[in-house]
Amino acid sequence: MTEPLMINLALMILLLPLLGFVVSLFLGKRIKAIYIFELFIIILTFAGAVTLAFVKLNYYQNTDIVSQFTWINFGNIPLLGQTNIDLGILIDNIAVLMIFVVTLISMLVHIFSIAYMKGDKLYNRYFAYLGIFTFSMTGIVFTHNMLMIYIFWELVGLSSYLLIGFWFEKKSASDAGKKAFIVNRVGDLGMLAGILILYTTYHTFTFSQIFAQISAGHLPFNSEFWLTVTGILIFCGAIGKSAQFPLHVWLPDAMEGPTPVSALIHAATMVAAGVFLIVRVYPLLTSGALLFIAIIGMLSAFIPATIALTQNDIKKVLAYSTISQLGYMVMGLGVGAYKFAFFHLITHAFFKALLFLGSGSVIHAMHHEQDITKMGGLRKKMPLTYATFLIASLAISGIPLTSGFLSKDGILQGSFAFGSLTGYWIFGFVGFLVALLTAFYMFRLLILTFHGKPRDQHKYDHAHESSFSMAMPLVVLAALSIFIWYTPNPFNPEQGAILTNWIKAPQLVTPQDTRYNFMKSDVPSGSVIKTVPENSEIMYSENYTEALHQAHIPAMLLSLVLAGLGILIAFIFYQWKKVDVDKLTNSIKPLYNLSYNKWYFDEMYDAIFVGGTLMLSRFLSWFDLTIIDGIVNGSASLTRALSIFTGKFDNVVVDGFVNFVAYLSGFVGLIFRRFQTGKVQTYIVFVVFSIVILLFIFK
Amino acid sequence: MTYFPILSFITFLPILGMIFILFIPKNQATMIKSVTLLITSAQVIAALFILHYYNYSLGGINDPNSFQFMEKFRWIDISGFSWIGRIKIDYFLGIDGISVPLVLLTAIITFIATLSSWTIDKQVKGYFALFLLLDTGMMGVFVALDFFLFYIFWELMLLPMYFLIGIWGGKRREYAAIKFFLYTLFGSIFILLVMIGLYFSTSETLADGTKVFTFNMLAMMNPHNYNQFGILSPLNPNNLRFIAYIFLFIGFAIKIPMFPFHTWLPDAHVEAPTAISVILAGVLLKMGTYGILRVCFPIFPEITRQLVWYIALFGMINIIYGALCAMAQKDFKKLIAYSSISHMGFVLLGMASLNSLGISGAVFQMFNHGTITAMLFLIVGVIYDRAHTREIDAFGGLMTQMPVYGGFVTLAFFAAIGLPGLSGFVSESFIFLGSFGFGLIRVLTIVSTLGILLGAGYMLWTLQRVFLGTLKEKWSSLKDLTFREYAMFIPLSLIIIFLGVYPSAMLNLMNTSVNSMVKFMADAKVMYSSLSGF
Amino acid sequence: MQVGLNHFLVISTALFSLGIFGIVTRRNAVMVLMGIELILNSANINFIAFARFGNFGLQGQVMALFVIILAAAEAAIALAIVLNIYKTFSTVNVDEIDTLKD
Amino acid sequence: MNIYDIIFYLFAAITILSAFFVVTTRNIVYSAYYLLFTFFGVAGIYVLLGADFIAIVQLIVYVGGILILLLFGVMLTNKITNVEIRSGSIQIVPAAVGVALFAGIVMASMLNTKWKNIETAMPSATTQGIGLLLIQQYAVVFELLGILLLVALIGAASMARK
Amino acid sequence: MNTISLQYLVDGLKLIKPEIAVTITLVLIVIVDLIMNKNKRYLPYIFIGGLVVTLYFIVVQFSTSSFAFEFSKNLGMVIVDPFGNFFKILIAGSSIIVILFSVISNEIKEGVDRQGEYYVLMAGMILGMFFMVSSADLILIYVSIELLSLSSYVLAGFSKHALRNSEASLKYVIYGGISSGIMLFGISILYGLTGSTNLYEINSLVQASQVHGFTFVLSGLLIFVAIGFKISAAPFHFWTPDVYEGAPIPITAYLSIASKAAGFALLIRFVKITFIQSVDPNGFWHLLNIIDWKTFIIIISILTMTLGNFAAIWQNNMKRLLAYSSIAHAGYLLLGLAVLSNEGIAAILIYFVVYGFMNLGAFLVVMIISNKLGTEEIDDYDGLGSRAPFLSVALAIFLVSLTGLPPTAGFIGKLYLFLALVDAKMIAVAVIALLNTVVSLYYYVRVLKHIFLNEKAEGTAEFATSVSSVVFIALMLTPVLIFGIYFTPLVDFAKSSIALMGF
């Protein structure tokens, strides 16, 4: 297959879902079965993606394929000369891997949805939305420039808005959609600022050109500090999209959308876009930016993990776990474990999608019951779902033989090594702690849902195993959660092709003195460097590789112990009930509440933004179940108050001034009227006085 | 083609239509409407002709030889005033890349507004006569190159607008109409004053070598045409150019409308009938920014350079302030009106950047705002026609009842938010790229980006309150769109999507002109500073 | 003190002022007219006095003559109007005739 | 103080005093009679200024014409038997202030001006000179006055006829 | 005393043919009125015929520039110059229009037995105004003002039964009497100071002897009182609203145009000829440093326009509103003089032509409406837009023109005024004037609001407008619109008329 052909194939992969969207949207009302067309499209897309991935990874492993065209030609701009804005496609290894994941999960979700969404009155519209989502996501992956990333970034925002708010008649659903969009926009603002800095400095959006200029020593505002800032700003986009702390609040709410949607966008693809963005711009990130990213990732891994411990909504638990896992990836990138982070992105996509689809299967069976305290014992009724769910839970907990073990262990290993090289041990510590927590809450979820006795007999009686179209995706994903696809050695991921040949650490372009010591390259900066260097290890110094190797065994063992411990505790608590959970929670009530109420983010932000004025609302919010909305509400109510104030200001002051002028004119007129008494002699007195005054003036 | 006076045709066609309508008996409502529709569609066709024959490589701005479709002949020529020279006013029309998009926009929006006016049943004859008169005024402003002619057209649309709001408007229409009228007249007297000042400061050399004072805007852009003692002459050390610039700017700013001169707009919009709101937002507001771009910038480049920071500042205030105000509104239409203020702020910001990206973005934003806001007002109109209320909280769940309508609404709302793939995104991005590229106003740009966040906030909130959620019982009989309404929405939607995907279609039109403008503004710095030491 | 121009001017100014005073204070329209006659007389004294002392010839006197004739014509018209007012308003008090006002 | 001065002061006193009474007397008829004395006084002043012809005209036109006219006016608009023949004054205070200020300014400026003052003999007879002026230099004014009188006549008649 | 030959009179008479024609017309009307005392329908047409002849004479001698009744070298009683002729044309033209007004006016028709007097008095006014605009002698000025005034006093109270007619004429006569008295006193002082009443002679005397001092200012101001009264400039305007409201509409219209025009012509002539020192090549006047006319006129004009505009906001009677509007317009016009340049004069002339058409037009429509509805109250105009669309639109155009918005002639008038102001660098004044325009918009538009925006519950029947009225209105409308977009002839006309005799 030649390069142009690959480009065309990529274009096809990109545009087919759009076609599906348009056709399904406009013919949806006329043709009942148009969703089949969409289904066909997605299968075709997936086939294309597989082909593309196959060809690229096998024949063009070390070549990036780029194709671009001029979208806007500004002509010969004064001072800058000829200026274009180019759009283009970049096919490299991470792109095809990503695209494979995206289309695969998208396809599985499509299939899953056939049964799951049956009977919805906007059935066809639903598939149309899936189509546009796939299109936007593919766009992000394939672009070779920052502008297009931003464009598709926003489109992803739109499609998630549409999908989360799919059941828009439910206020909570439309609220969640809105919240997702707006919170994402907050992050996008930072990203936009980053893009503005990049464009202003380099007058191009194309990554390769930007990287080339940076490595040639051309920095934004000629300052390394601003390069760091730019990196952090662009990362802001990822904070929003990947639901990182402190913008993670939208993701749990987004569970209002249909469950397959959650599987698609909140587990595998959309949220992964943020991580993908960091991967894309990785070469320009300085050590400062990376540290910032690592901290954010760490916080995002830890905080939601603690929240997930106490949640009772099956999807919310998964949502928080998603944030936590994404935090892992981000942290991994921040500490330099580039390859493992991306690897975790892929493995997580599969097992998290599996978890969501499994939960969807459960919810479907339980007639849209999502509270795990009302489930139990489903193991018997839904053996397949249980089995797949179990595999996924093991994977996410990092138990050997699963894919999760491979990737997560890599990240832990990386953070461990990072600690040993830089002294920032905190990342490793938190990483391991979160591994423990993850294992615990996942098995808590599993046990409460599938083990024990049914707590809601009525619903239990009606529960049933899912049909083929729902079961098949579960099986496929469960299969993909096993180690074998990635490496022959279940304890060392680096023996598989995916980490040795496919995912390659990029060549950094940042100035040497802005890098971590262990990332200092031996190659002198200033030489023009391709995006994927010949030798992928060029990014790291020798002692990093050394540290990584040394960290491998301790990290693996420690994580195993911790994961086992977590599972064990979960069994002790919930399966064997050796410990009275209620008693325990009562004894650590404050901590429990902290977790149950999602860390009281609202209170914190209220204190920051609104201060004492919202004291009262803080008290009330204690009782408020929707306390999660903290951050958004805190800032939203401030905005709203501000907007009401400006509205008033506009009416009273600005408009008032105008009206006052009008009133004043009228008043002056009234005064003038007073002279017109109708008595002619009075007029003459006025005239006499006027003459006197005029005489005094002109004497 | 070169000999056919297409600009005069497109400008005065509506007047002919008006005269024709005046002779139709007033009970022939349908005929009147059809004639208007015919006229406006002829205008659209003429605009497309212009587009087709437009030469993309000519810049315009200050070069009289690169304007297109020029028509120039002596209109008023009074010789013999020995002490003030000859009075000469040209009938001078021409377009360049900055006016072409707006001519196109005017033609399209008027056409759509005609369709939207179909529901008018009160004094139909008067309505459409005034409507066409307004049309001429708007079109004229965008094609006139003689300041005097420009001013005539500028004022020409005041009165029809007053009546259109005042007679066919809502409850507080009289207040709104008079407010609009007084405000804009207040603005235009400043323009008049500066126009006269410029007249006495510039002279043009005629073919026979005599020098005469001139209203020719292009002549005013050349500092060599100024005479030594004119009060607005850069050669005069005691000139009043700074004050004149402020005056002129205020005159145009009222039309934009720029904070704090904006308070006429919400009133006018809320009270005006739908079609007039469409015109008002779609075209009229552009006259302000167009005026600044066409008059303030090239005639006073050196002052512009001094004041860009303030222009950008006001742009920023407009963006944020308009958005915040919009958020607080309970009336659907008022919300859209405030969103207009916010969006016009982007135009100001873009112009202040003084570079190609920013100015392209600004001009493009003018066009896009024209189409998008027009669509938003049509949306309000549709719902108001059916429900007779615009209270946002009175609605809910309309998406279920009117899915097609809801689809258009979603499209328009997302276009207003600046979603990629739709035209608003491209222009807003370029505005940000442009203004961020100008170091002086970088911080303002960053603050302005908050506008897109707030925009998403109020738009989505509105979308949710009106269209999402559960349908209220009393609205369960609302009908979805009619054929006529399709005819209004579809062209606008297509334009919005088309330009979102392929913005070059519009950007190529103006590139050369925008670049000439930027070059001119850059050169002017040197040129003017060499004149009299500032 | 020798009687000179200033003496006459004092008289004329006094007459002038009294005339205005009369016009603005008297209620009866006829008396208002009398005030106007006083003003005209004062101007006439000026004309003749200036002509006499400034040696300007007889022009001043001719002017005075014209003014006297005009005064007569004006009085005639004014009185006709007053009569008319009396017919319509049944009063000639100027201050009571104020239906036209703001 | 010669006889000329005495006569002047006499006439001046008559003029000013009676003018003062004209504007202050409450009774309209009295007022009209005081006006008669004022006109007489003014005529006397004309004589003192050597304007004999004008003095005569003043007597004929003013006393014989205008005054009678005014009296007619008084009679026609007031029932003579009515007590209401008295007529009050209005806005005395503002009028007095205004007029006093005005009169003060005028008087001050008149007295402080250096007028052309050329000592000349009293002209003997003015009638011929006036006549010549009337038909020569001022012929057009004279004619216009004629028309004016015609118009005034018609106007007054029209007005009174209603 | 030198004797003057008969030739003096003959030469003079040759130059005042228009005035003679008016006089003959006057006499003719008297005679015809007496002979045909039953049928007076022909009187207006005889009058118009006479005026047409008059116009002919004016046009024929339009560019003549000389003294009539030149009693000594370069000193005459009457001036014949293009400037005066311009105003004569304006006066005669507006007279013809007002006569036509009168023919269709109900108020005038009522006094059917006094039609003769009506036209005679109008002829008297015309004659007075003709001499006002062309006299060079203060005494002639005074007499002509009196002729104008006496006739108009009577005309203001022409209608028999209307209470307000009588009141208007009483107020007018008292106010007019005292102001002409004050003017006369001023003339007498000026005479005392210079020994002459001829403007040219005064000018040369003053130039020679450099008279200064307060007395001169006093006399100038006192003379201005009567002129200010005629042009209704504040603070001498008080009569205007009352008399305009009280008088019959044709007379109101006439006063607002012709009498004001004559007053302005007189003012310009008086200021320029008496106080001029030289005219520089740019057309700016350099006045003798006696009276600061510039400041004085600026103050008066700003006062006038501000007062007129602001007071008009509150008016409910259409005639009264137009009265205040005419006060405001006097303010604008005075600005043209304040410039003290030929250009300013040209602006005034242009403005006057325009103002004539638009103001007469407005009054015409008001009169026709008043004939039909019997009211001039603005509140009663509610819903007129649908009842009488043509009238309403016409009135709207006239009012818009009065506001000064393009593309009406009113804009051109204002434009030239502001051109003159800006050229003279009187920016602040121009700004004030422009802001006044905004205020004026408010009350003009208020009328439009009542006509078009308000709806009336009862009496919504359309009323027909007679064809002759439509044609008449159309005749007034045409120039208002034409001059708005093509004003070359208008400006050419004004330009050719700015030459004052002597300077």
PDB file of N, CA and C in Angstrom, chain E residues 353-384:
ATOM      1  N   VAL E 353     -34.295  79.746   1.395  1.00  0.00           N
ATOM      2  CA  VAL E 353     -35.091  79.154   0.312  1.00  0.00           C
ATOM      3  C   VAL E 353     -35.670  77.826   0.779  1.00  0.00           C
ATOM      4  N   VAL E 354     -34.770  77.034   1.334  1.00  0.00           N
ATOM      5  CA  VAL E 354     -35.169  75.706   1.788  1.00  0.00           C
ATOM      6  C   VAL E 354     -36.223  75.806   2.883  1.00  0.00           C
ATOM      7  N   TYR E 355     -35.907  76.673   3.818  1.00  0.00           N
ATOM      8  CA  TYR E 355     -36.803  76.855   4.956  1.00  0.00           C
ATOM      9  C   TYR E 355     -38.174  77.317   4.483  1.00  0.00           C
ATOM     10  N   GLY E 356     -38.142  78.189   3.472  1.00  0.00           N
ATOM     11  CA  GLY E 356     -39.411  78.666   2.926  1.00  0.00           C
ATOM     12  C   GLY E 356     -40.273  77.512   2.464  1.00  0.00           C
ATOM     13  N   PHE E 357     -39.686  76.657   1.658  1.00  0.00           N
ATOM     14  CA  PHE E 357     -40.489  75.562   1.118  1.00  0.00           C
ATOM     15  C   PHE E 357     -40.971  74.634   2.224  1.00  0.00           C
ATOM     16  N   MET E 358     -40.044  74.274   3.096  1.00  0.00           N
ATOM     17  CA  MET E 358     -40.448  73.245   4.050  1.00  0.00           C
ATOM     18  C   MET E 358     -41.393  73.773   5.106  1.00  0.00           C
ATOM     19  N   ASN E 359     -41.154  74.999   5.523  1.00  0.00           N
ATOM     20  CA  ASN E 359     -42.030  75.548   6.558  1.00  0.00           C
ATOM     21  C   ASN E 359     -43.406  75.853   6.000  1.00  0.00           C
ATOM     22  N   LEU E 360     -43.436  76.451   4.805  1.00  0.00           N
ATOM     23  CA  LEU E 360     -44.735  76.701   4.184  1.00  0.00           C
ATOM     24  C   LEU E 360     -45.460  75.386   3.952  1.00  0.00           C
ATOM     25  N   GLY E 361     -44.695  74.401   3.517  1.00  0.00           N
ATOM     26  CA  GLY E 361     -45.306  73.096   3.282  1.00  0.00           C
ATOM     27  C   GLY E 361     -45.927  72.548   4.548  1.00  0.00           C
ATOM     28  N   ALA E 362     -45.166  72.641   5.635  1.00  0.00           N
ATOM     29  CA  ALA E 362     -45.688  72.133   6.896  1.00  0.00           C
ATOM     30  C   ALA E 362     -46.949  72.874   7.291  1.00  0.00           C
ATOM     31  N   PHE E 363     -46.906  74.176   7.162  1.00  0.00           N
ATOM     32  CA  PHE E 363     -48.100  74.946   7.516  1.00  0.00           C
ATOM     33  C   PHE E 363     -49.271  74.596   6.608  1.00  0.00           C
ATOM     34  N   LEU E 364     -48.959  74.384   5.354  1.00  0.00           N
ATOM     35  CA  LEU E 364     -50.024  74.039   4.409  1.00  0.00           C
ATOM     36  C   LEU E 364     -50.730  72.761   4.850  1.00  0.00           C
ATOM     37  N   VAL E 365     -49.930  71.762   5.176  1.00  0.00           N
ATOM     38  CA  VAL E 365     -50.545  70.503   5.583  1.00  0.00           C
ATOM     39  C   VAL E 365     -51.341  70.708   6.878  1.00  0.00           C
ATOM     40  N   VAL E 366     -50.727  71.435   7.806  1.00  0.00           N
ATOM     41  CA  VAL E 366     -51.428  71.689   9.059  1.00  0.00           C
ATOM     42  C   VAL E 366     -52.752  72.393   8.792  1.00  0.00           C
ATOM     43  N   MET E 367     -52.720  73.296   7.843  1.00  0.00           N
ATOM     44  CA  MET E 367     -53.947  74.030   7.543  1.00  0.00           C
ATOM     45  C   MET E 367     -55.003  73.121   6.935  1.00  0.00           C
ATOM     46  N   ILE E 368     -54.562  72.286   5.997  1.00  0.00           N
ATOM     47  CA  ILE E 368     -55.547  71.397   5.370  1.00  0.00           C
ATOM     48  C   ILE E 368     -56.140  70.456   6.417  1.00  0.00           C
ATOM     49  N   ILE E 369     -55.287  69.981   7.296  1.00  0.00           N
ATOM     50  CA  ILE E 369     -55.790  69.100   8.350  1.00  0.00           C
ATOM     51  C   ILE E 369     -56.747  69.872   9.251  1.00  0.00           C
ATOM     52  N   SER E 370     -56.351  71.071   9.547  1.00  0.00           N
ATOM     53  CA  SER E 370     -57.196  71.904  10.407  1.00  0.00           C
ATOM     54  C   SER E 370     -58.540  72.186   9.744  1.00  0.00           C
ATOM     55  N   ASN E 371     -58.507  72.401   8.438  1.00  0.00           N
ATOM     56  CA  ASN E 371     -59.765  72.609   7.712  1.00  0.00           C
ATOM     57  C   ASN E 371     -60.682  71.407   7.861  1.00  0.00           C
ATOM     58  N   LYS E 372     -60.054  70.221   7.813  1.00  0.00           N
ATOM     59  CA  LYS E 372     -60.868  69.010   7.848  1.00  0.00           C
ATOM     60  C   LYS E 372     -61.285  68.654   9.265  1.00  0.00           C
ATOM     61  N   LEU E 373     -60.336  68.683  10.148  1.00  0.00           N
ATOM     62  CA  LEU E 373     -60.596  68.185  11.495  1.00  0.00           C
ATOM     63  C   LEU E 373     -61.003  69.291  12.448  1.00  0.00           C
ATOM     64  N   GLY E 374     -60.708  70.513  12.059  1.00  0.00           N
ATOM     65  CA  GLY E 374     -61.025  71.622  12.944  1.00  0.00           C
ATOM     66  C   GLY E 374     -60.154  71.647  14.180  1.00  0.00           C
ATOM     67  N   THR E 375     -58.970  71.114  14.091  1.00  0.00           N
ATOM     68  CA  THR E 375     -58.109  71.125  15.269  1.00  0.00           C
ATOM     69  C   THR E 375     -56.655  71.233  14.848  1.00  0.00           C
ATOM     70  N   GLU E 376     -55.879  71.789  15.741  1.00  0.00           N
ATOM     71  CA  GLU E 376     -54.436  71.842  15.504  1.00  0.00           C
ATOM     72  C   GLU E 376     -53.703  71.143  16.633  1.00  0.00           C
ATOM     73  N   GLU E 377     -54.461  70.498  17.517  1.00  0.00           N
ATOM     74  CA  GLU E 377     -53.817  69.818  18.637  1.00  0.00           C
ATOM     75  C   GLU E 377     -53.126  68.547  18.138  1.00  0.00           C
ATOM     76  N   ILE E 378     -51.914  68.362  18.617  1.00  0.00           N
ATOM     77  CA  ILE E 378     -51.157  67.206  18.132  1.00  0.00           C
ATOM     78  C   ILE E 378     -51.832  65.895  18.549  1.00  0.00           C
ATOM     79  N   ASP E 379     -52.448  65.919  19.714  1.00  0.00           N
ATOM     80  CA  ASP E 379     -53.112  64.702  20.170  1.00  0.00           C
ATOM     81  C   ASP E 379     -54.216  64.251  19.216  1.00  0.00           C
ATOM     82  N   ASP E 380     -54.796  65.214  18.536  1.00  0.00           N
ATOM     83  CA  ASP E 380     -55.874  64.861  17.619  1.00  0.00           C
ATOM     84  C   ASP E 380     -55.341  64.307  16.306  1.00  0.00           C
ATOM     85  N   TYR E 381     -54.055  64.339  16.142  1.00  0.00           N
ATOM     86  CA  TYR E 381     -53.479  63.796  14.906  1.00  0.00           C
ATOM     87  C   TYR E 381     -53.364  62.276  14.973  1.00  0.00           C
ATOM     88  N   ASP E 382     -53.702  61.714  16.113  1.00  0.00           N
ATOM     89  CA  ASP E 382     -53.549  60.266  16.268  1.00  0.00           C
ATOM     90  C   ASP E 382     -54.207  59.512  15.121  1.00  0.00           C
ATOM     91  N   GLY E 383     -53.480  58.583  14.604  1.00  0.00           N
ATOM     92  CA  GLY E 383     -54.065  57.730  13.566  1.00  0.00           C
ATOM     93  C   GLY E 383     -54.242  58.404  12.229  1.00  0.00           C
ATOM     94  N   LEU E 384     -53.685  59.570  12.090  1.00  0.00           N
ATOM     95  CA  LEU E 384     -53.856  60.284  10.830  1.00  0.00           C
ATOM     96  C   LEU E 384     -53.169  59.545   9.684  1.00  0.00           C
TER      97      LEU E 384
END
